[in-house]
Amino acid sequence: HQTQDHSLSQLEDIARQIEKWKQQVIKIKAIYHTMNKFNLDVTDRCLIAECWCPVDDLDHIQQALMRGTEASGGSVPSILHRITSCEEPPTYMKTNRFTKGFQAIVDAYGIASYEEVNPALYTLITFPFLFAVMFGDAGHGLIMSLFAFAMILREKKLANSKAGGELFSIIFNGRYIIFLMGLFSIYTGLIYNDIFSKSFNIFGSRWNTSYQGVVTHTDGKQAPVTYVEQVQGEETITILPNLAFQTGNPYPFGLDPIWQVSNNKLLFINSYKMKMSIVIGVTHMTFGIFLSIINHIHFKRYVDIFCEFIPRVSLWV
């Protein structure tokens, strides 16, 4: 029994330390994996490595090397030299918590070459706004923005948490995108006068339905009728704009709520949203074509302006 108790005690100690040992092994493997990419200089008995790094981070890298030398107790300091190269540098886009998600969307379609215009800067506005044009519900947009705002407030705690799995990780990484999509959806939802698929008559409709309208019977004959009489019957009323609409005094903001009781509500509103999306989408794509001329001028590729940019614009128009 003493042997069994001793073995059990040893296993319990190992169990308490195994996670710490696991982290140490991972760090050591990462260090050796990096060192294996170095070149060994037998003459000077040192390791030499060449890599690309942002120019703005050279001082930070030098300080990190100095701290590493001090922490290891080494007598020979690490030396950092900036060398010239004929190779084209890789593309590095400096991002933060806000722009990281938008940059990931742009990189999914293709990474810009070195010194080219980064379209992610413009995607900060165009991507969530184009989504809102198609979505356009102030109520659902409010829920989206509040949900994303809650993740932003607790982002430090949620970033260190592994709960939720891969799906939640994707949503969390796009929290700023969802937040902006929600805000823009509130704006477009107010323009569409659409809040949880309902409209609000805040300013009062600019259509007067108490006038004598014209109703078309099944036999094709027309007769004057009031709006109240039409509601009680099964026939439809035709509201004449020249009689019912208050000319020169439109609804102050967004769609007039009278559209919510019209028979062609979906036909009009869906067509309006689709046309708006197409107009803004075409404008968005045209803007991207015009960004290419900046790259041509920067790299002095003047032939591409005549052989690529102008034909694209001509065919697009």
Tab-separated table of C-alpha atoms in Angstrom:
chain	number	residue	atom	x	y	z
A	1	HIS	CA	0.000	0.000	0.000
A	2	GLN	CA	2.874	2.393	0.719
A	3	THR	CA	4.242	1.859	-2.796
A	4	GLN	CA	0.810	2.466	-4.313
A	5	ASP	CA	0.274	5.621	-2.244
A	6	HIS	CA	3.706	6.909	-3.210
A	7	SER	CA	3.038	6.287	-6.911
A	8	LEU	CA	-0.350	7.988	-6.642
A	9	SER	CA	1.253	10.992	-4.957
A	10	GLN	CA	3.881	11.221	-7.689
A	11	LEU	CA	1.226	11.049	-10.426
A	12	GLU	CA	-0.805	13.795	-8.741
A	13	ASP	CA	2.272	16.044	-8.644
A	14	ILE	CA	2.928	15.323	-12.322
A	15	ALA	CA	-0.698	16.064	-13.189
A	16	ARG	CA	-0.430	19.472	-11.537
A	17	GLN	CA	2.771	20.283	-13.424
A	18	ILE	CA	2.033	18.712	-16.807
A	19	GLU	CA	0.266	21.773	-18.261
A	20	LYS	CA	3.201	23.979	-17.275
A	21	TRP	CA	5.653	21.492	-18.804
A	22	LYS	CA	3.561	21.374	-21.960
A	23	GLN	CA	3.792	25.157	-22.377
A	24	GLN	CA	7.552	25.044	-21.813
A	25	VAL	CA	8.007	22.317	-24.436
A	26	ILE	CA	5.941	24.301	-26.962
A	27	LYS	CA	8.069	27.404	-26.353
A	28	ILE	CA	11.327	25.444	-26.659
A	29	LYS	CA	10.164	23.809	-29.903
A	30	ALA	CA	9.203	27.220	-31.281
A	31	ILE	CA	12.645	28.610	-30.379
A	32	TYR	CA	14.494	25.727	-32.038
A	33	HIS	CA	12.184	25.901	-35.065
A	34	THR	CA	13.138	29.549	-35.500
A	35	MET	CA	16.848	28.923	-34.872
A	36	ASN	CA	16.879	26.178	-37.522
A	37	LYS	CA	16.114	28.877	-40.093
A	38	PHE	CA	19.371	30.684	-39.183
A	39	ASN	CA	22.653	30.198	-41.011
A	40	LEU	CA	25.643	29.059	-38.979
A	41	ASP	CA	28.820	31.086	-39.402
A	42	VAL	CA	31.561	28.659	-38.381
A	43	THR	CA	34.294	31.311	-38.501
A	44	ASP	CA	32.685	33.776	-36.145
A	45	ARG	CA	30.726	31.079	-34.280
A	46	CYS	CA	27.438	32.873	-34.522
A	47	LEU	CA	24.031	32.529	-36.122
A	48	ILE	CA	23.009	34.804	-38.987
A	49	ALA	CA	19.449	35.378	-40.157
A	50	GLU	CA	17.944	37.551	-42.871
A	51	CYS	CA	14.318	38.622	-42.772
A	52	TRP	CA	11.904	41.350	-43.798
A	53	CYS	CA	10.538	43.707	-41.166
A	54	PRO	CA	8.715	47.044	-41.141
A	55	VAL	CA	11.091	50.032	-41.048
A	56	ASP	CA	9.085	51.599	-38.221
A	57	ASP	CA	9.713	48.521	-36.043
A	58	LEU	CA	13.517	48.472	-36.327
A	59	ASP	CA	13.985	50.222	-32.976
A	60	HIS	CA	11.561	47.829	-31.263
A	61	ILE	CA	13.400	44.826	-32.705
A	62	GLN	CA	16.756	46.202	-31.541
A	63	GLN	CA	15.410	46.726	-28.032
A	64	ALA	CA	13.957	43.191	-27.998
A	65	LEU	CA	17.362	41.765	-28.981
A	66	MET	CA	19.024	43.721	-26.190
A	67	ARG	CA	16.515	42.462	-23.647
A	68	GLY	CA	17.066	38.899	-24.880
A	69	THR	CA	20.843	39.244	-24.460
A	70	GLU	CA	20.460	40.591	-20.929
A	71	ALA	CA	17.948	37.924	-19.937
A	72	SER	CA	20.147	35.099	-21.255
A	73	GLY	CA	23.246	36.476	-19.575
A	74	GLY	CA	25.182	36.452	-22.830
A	75	SER	CA	28.406	38.408	-23.169
A	76	VAL	CA	28.117	39.001	-26.917
A	77	PRO	CA	25.280	41.350	-27.914
A	78	SER	CA	23.013	40.674	-30.854
A	79	ILE	CA	23.718	42.871	-33.862
A	80	LEU	CA	21.085	44.206	-36.230
A	81	HIS	CA	22.085	45.457	-39.687
A	82	ARG	CA	19.833	46.968	-42.309
A	83	ILE	CA	20.850	45.666	-45.732
A	84	THR	CA	19.749	46.561	-49.238
A	85	SER	CA	18.050	44.033	-51.501
A	86	CYS	CA	16.962	43.898	-55.134
A	87	GLU	CA	14.020	41.644	-54.262
A	88	GLU	CA	10.524	43.055	-54.026
A	89	PRO	CA	9.508	43.271	-50.352
A	90	PRO	CA	6.426	41.384	-49.191
A	91	THR	CA	3.246	43.312	-48.473
A	92	TYR	CA	2.684	44.259	-44.853
A	93	MET	CA	-0.505	46.005	-43.798
A	94	LYS	CA	-0.363	47.481	-40.330
A	95	THR	CA	-3.697	46.911	-38.625
A	96	ASN	CA	-5.315	47.337	-35.252
A	97	ARG	CA	-8.316	45.795	-33.517
A	98	PHE	CA	-10.706	47.898	-35.583
A	99	THR	CA	-9.200	47.431	-39.052
A	100	LYS	CA	-8.055	43.804	-38.688
A	101	GLY	CA	-11.383	42.287	-39.735
A	102	PHE	CA	-11.772	44.544	-42.778
A	103	GLN	CA	-8.217	43.810	-43.888
A	104	ALA	CA	-8.942	40.083	-43.649
A	105	ILE	CA	-11.934	40.492	-45.994
A	106	VAL	CA	-9.820	42.331	-48.572
A	107	ASP	CA	-6.957	39.816	-48.290
A	108	ALA	CA	-9.424	36.985	-48.970
A	109	TYR	CA	-9.883	38.403	-52.479
A	110	GLY	CA	-6.200	39.182	-53.039
A	111	ILE	CA	-3.286	40.884	-51.327
A	112	ALA	CA	-2.089	44.148	-52.814
A	113	SER	CA	1.487	44.290	-54.077
A	114	TYR	CA	4.142	46.291	-52.290
A	115	GLU	CA	3.342	50.050	-52.220
A	116	GLU	CA	-0.002	49.601	-53.969
A	117	VAL	CA	-3.141	51.319	-52.702
A	118	ASN	CA	-4.736	49.388	-49.852
A	119	PRO	CA	-8.504	49.220	-50.555
A	120	ALA	CA	-9.244	48.089	-46.989
A	121	LEU	CA	-9.248	51.741	-45.910
A	122	TYR	CA	-12.297	52.425	-48.071
A	123	THR	CA	-13.902	49.095	-47.189
A	124	LEU	CA	-14.365	50.389	-43.633
A	125	ILE	CA	-17.360	52.357	-44.930
A	126	THR	CA	-18.405	50.763	-48.215
A	127	PHE	CA	-18.741	47.173	-46.945
A	128	PRO	CA	-21.093	47.771	-43.981
A	129	PHE	CA	-23.036	50.467	-45.838
A	130	LEU	CA	-23.715	48.258	-48.869
A	131	PHE	CA	-24.888	45.539	-46.475
A	132	ALA	CA	-27.218	48.027	-44.787
A	133	VAL	CA	-28.686	49.129	-48.112
A	134	MET	CA	-29.809	45.542	-48.743
A	135	PHE	CA	-30.704	44.761	-45.103
A	136	GLY	CA	-32.353	48.032	-44.060
A	137	ASP	CA	-34.171	47.293	-40.789
A	138	ALA	CA	-33.633	49.678	-37.880
A	139	GLY	CA	-34.874	47.198	-35.260
A	140	HIS	CA	-32.676	44.298	-36.304
A	141	GLY	CA	-29.808	46.736	-36.871
A	142	LEU	CA	-30.156	47.899	-33.268
A	143	ILE	CA	-29.914	44.308	-32.021
A	144	MET	CA	-26.811	43.703	-34.157
A	145	SER	CA	-25.083	46.872	-32.961
A	146	LEU	CA	-25.880	46.202	-29.274
A	147	PHE	CA	-24.630	42.614	-29.553
A	148	ALA	CA	-21.399	43.747	-31.202
A	149	PHE	CA	-20.990	46.627	-28.748
A	150	ALA	CA	-21.267	44.169	-25.833
A	151	MET	CA	-18.443	42.090	-27.347
A	152	ILE	CA	-16.344	45.247	-27.828
A	153	LEU	CA	-16.788	46.235	-24.172
A	154	ARG	CA	-15.671	42.778	-23.001
A	155	GLU	CA	-13.180	42.076	-25.788
A	156	LYS	CA	-10.189	41.576	-23.474
A	157	LYS	CA	-11.993	38.928	-21.450
A	158	LEU	CA	-13.520	37.233	-24.501
A	159	ALA	CA	-10.209	37.271	-26.398
A	160	ASN	CA	-8.588	35.141	-23.677
A	161	SER	CA	-11.571	32.814	-23.430
A	162	LYS	CA	-11.725	29.686	-25.557
A	163	ALA	CA	-15.424	29.105	-24.923
A	164	GLY	CA	-17.844	29.207	-27.829
A	165	GLY	CA	-15.782	27.286	-30.334
A	166	GLU	CA	-14.766	28.241	-33.853
A	167	LEU	CA	-18.105	29.808	-34.790
A	168	PHE	CA	-18.021	32.284	-31.918
A	169	SER	CA	-14.367	33.041	-32.690
A	170	ILE	CA	-15.341	34.079	-36.232
A	171	ILE	CA	-18.154	36.297	-34.922
A	172	PHE	CA	-15.881	37.813	-32.259
A	173	ASN	CA	-13.148	38.641	-34.777
A	174	GLY	CA	-15.747	40.490	-36.864
A	175	ARG	CA	-17.268	42.418	-33.929
A	176	TYR	CA	-16.370	45.842	-35.349
A	177	ILE	CA	-17.740	44.869	-38.759
A	178	ILE	CA	-21.018	43.729	-37.183
A	179	PHE	CA	-21.155	46.924	-35.116
A	180	LEU	CA	-20.850	49.154	-38.176
A	181	MET	CA	-23.299	47.019	-40.149
A	182	GLY	CA	-25.792	47.449	-37.329
A	183	LEU	CA	-25.327	51.221	-37.180
A	184	PHE	CA	-25.711	51.626	-40.935
A	185	SER	CA	-28.736	49.298	-40.880
A	186	ILE	CA	-30.380	51.587	-38.326
A	187	TYR	CA	-29.807	54.530	-40.652
A	188	THR	CA	-31.109	52.804	-43.785
A	189	GLY	CA	-33.958	51.253	-41.794
A	190	LEU	CA	-35.100	54.728	-40.798
A	191	ILE	CA	-34.879	55.786	-44.446
A	192	TYR	CA	-36.996	52.782	-45.449
A	193	ASN	CA	-39.249	53.437	-42.423
A	194	ASP	CA	-38.783	49.782	-41.540
A	195	ILE	CA	-38.449	48.762	-37.875
A	196	PHE	CA	-38.996	45.037	-37.294
A	197	SER	CA	-40.935	45.064	-40.600
A	198	LYS	CA	-43.240	47.755	-39.205
A	199	SER	CA	-43.382	51.473	-39.969
A	200	PHE	CA	-43.955	54.448	-37.678
A	201	ASN	CA	-45.994	57.506	-38.596
A	202	ILE	CA	-43.747	59.924	-36.721
A	203	PHE	CA	-44.265	63.079	-38.757
A	204	GLY	CA	-47.694	62.300	-40.153
A	205	SER	CA	-48.373	60.992	-43.647
A	206	ARG	CA	-48.333	63.535	-46.449
A	207	TRP	CA	-51.125	61.676	-48.269
A	208	ASN	CA	-54.722	62.728	-47.572
A	209	THR	CA	-57.090	59.736	-47.832
A	210	SER	CA	-60.297	61.553	-46.851
A	211	TYR	CA	-60.934	62.913	-50.345
A	212	GLN	CA	-63.355	61.432	-52.855
A	213	GLY	CA	-61.312	58.818	-54.663
A	214	VAL	CA	-62.082	56.675	-57.666
A	215	VAL	CA	-62.874	52.975	-57.334
A	216	THR	CA	-62.887	50.516	-60.234
A	217	HIS	CA	-65.639	47.907	-60.147
A	218	THR	CA	-65.350	44.427	-61.569
A	219	ASP	CA	-67.288	45.501	-64.647
A	220	GLY	CA	-64.669	48.137	-65.433
A	221	LYS	CA	-66.777	51.139	-64.461
A	222	GLN	CA	-65.375	53.797	-62.111
A	223	ALA	CA	-67.255	55.571	-59.352
A	224	PRO	CA	-66.335	58.068	-56.609
A	225	VAL	CA	-65.801	56.548	-53.180
A	226	THR	CA	-64.254	57.566	-49.872
A	227	TYR	CA	-61.394	55.743	-48.151
A	228	VAL	CA	-63.684	54.533	-45.350
A	229	GLU	CA	-66.103	52.968	-47.796
A	230	GLN	CA	-63.220	51.247	-49.529
A	231	VAL	CA	-61.936	49.685	-46.307
A	232	GLN	CA	-65.325	48.192	-45.535
A	233	GLY	CA	-65.683	46.703	-49.039
A	234	GLU	CA	-63.577	44.278	-51.006
A	235	GLU	CA	-62.661	46.578	-53.857
A	236	THR	CA	-59.481	48.606	-54.183
A	237	ILE	CA	-59.181	52.368	-54.154
A	238	THR	CA	-56.953	54.375	-56.449
A	239	ILE	CA	-55.349	57.350	-54.694
A	240	LEU	CA	-54.715	60.069	-57.244
A	241	PRO	CA	-51.464	61.959	-56.461
A	242	ASN	CA	-52.765	65.253	-57.812
A	243	LEU	CA	-55.617	65.156	-55.276
A	244	ALA	CA	-54.246	63.228	-52.280
A	245	PHE	CA	-50.576	64.251	-52.075
A	246	GLN	CA	-49.561	67.495	-50.386
A	247	THR	CA	-47.419	69.023	-53.108
A	248	GLY	CA	-44.213	70.664	-51.902
A	249	ASN	CA	-44.431	69.069	-48.459
A	250	PRO	CA	-42.916	65.555	-48.599
A	251	TYR	CA	-42.367	63.264	-45.627
A	252	PRO	CA	-39.383	64.790	-43.730
A	253	PHE	CA	-37.222	61.644	-43.459
A	254	GLY	CA	-37.546	58.288	-45.179
A	255	LEU	CA	-40.518	56.637	-46.819
A	256	ASP	CA	-44.021	57.872	-46.161
A	257	PRO	CA	-45.835	55.350	-43.872
A	258	ILE	CA	-48.770	55.254	-46.318
A	259	TRP	CA	-46.763	52.705	-48.320
A	260	GLN	CA	-47.332	50.159	-45.534
A	261	VAL	CA	-51.039	49.916	-46.384
A	262	SER	CA	-50.631	49.921	-50.153
A	263	ASN	CA	-51.180	46.814	-52.250
A	264	ASN	CA	-47.904	47.271	-54.113
A	265	LYS	CA	-45.832	47.794	-50.951
A	266	LEU	CA	-43.445	44.873	-51.497
A	267	LEU	CA	-43.185	45.517	-55.203
A	268	PHE	CA	-42.203	49.141	-54.661
A	269	ILE	CA	-39.946	48.802	-51.593
A	270	ASN	CA	-38.060	45.706	-52.797
A	271	SER	CA	-37.579	47.291	-56.199
A	272	TYR	CA	-36.358	50.478	-54.517
A	273	LYS	CA	-33.858	48.571	-52.364
A	274	MET	CA	-32.603	46.535	-55.296
A	275	LYS	CA	-32.091	49.592	-57.480
A	276	MET	CA	-30.282	51.398	-54.664
A	277	SER	CA	-28.008	48.391	-54.148
A	278	ILE	CA	-27.208	48.220	-57.862
A	279	VAL	CA	-26.467	51.956	-58.107
A	280	ILE	CA	-24.220	51.942	-55.045
A	281	GLY	CA	-22.578	48.647	-56.102
A	282	VAL	CA	-21.759	49.986	-59.558
A	283	THR	CA	-20.397	53.172	-57.973
A	284	HIS	CA	-18.301	51.044	-55.635
A	285	MET	CA	-16.822	49.008	-58.510
A	286	THR	CA	-16.186	52.143	-60.570
A	287	PHE	CA	-14.329	53.656	-57.627
A	288	GLY	CA	-12.136	50.543	-57.492
A	289	ILE	CA	-11.269	50.929	-61.179
A	290	PHE	CA	-10.274	54.544	-60.626
A	291	LEU	CA	-8.017	53.490	-57.736
A	292	SER	CA	-5.915	51.549	-60.222
A	293	ILE	CA	-4.814	54.769	-61.943
A	294	ILE	CA	-3.132	55.812	-58.685
A	295	ASN	CA	-1.039	52.625	-58.827
A	296	HIS	CA	-0.171	53.218	-62.491
A	297	ILE	CA	1.005	56.757	-61.768
A	298	HIS	CA	2.934	55.728	-58.642
A	299	PHE	CA	4.824	52.958	-60.435
A	300	LYS	CA	5.126	55.092	-63.603
A	301	ARG	CA	3.316	52.523	-65.696
A	302	TYR	CA	1.917	55.076	-68.103
A	303	VAL	CA	1.375	52.486	-70.839
A	304	ASP	CA	-1.086	50.667	-68.553
A	305	ILE	CA	-3.176	53.840	-68.292
A	306	PHE	CA	-3.881	53.730	-72.034
A	307	CYS	CA	-3.889	49.949	-72.468
A	308	GLU	CA	-5.704	48.934	-69.270
A	309	PHE	CA	-7.395	51.779	-67.378
A	310	ILE	CA	-8.994	53.654	-70.306
A	311	PRO	CA	-10.357	50.452	-71.976
A	312	ARG	CA	-11.844	49.348	-68.659
A	313	VAL	CA	-13.586	52.657	-68.143
A	314	SER	CA	-14.795	52.687	-71.763
A	315	LEU	CA	-16.262	49.186	-71.515
A	316	TRP	CA	-17.713	49.901	-68.073
A	317	VAL	CA	-19.476	53.054	-69.229
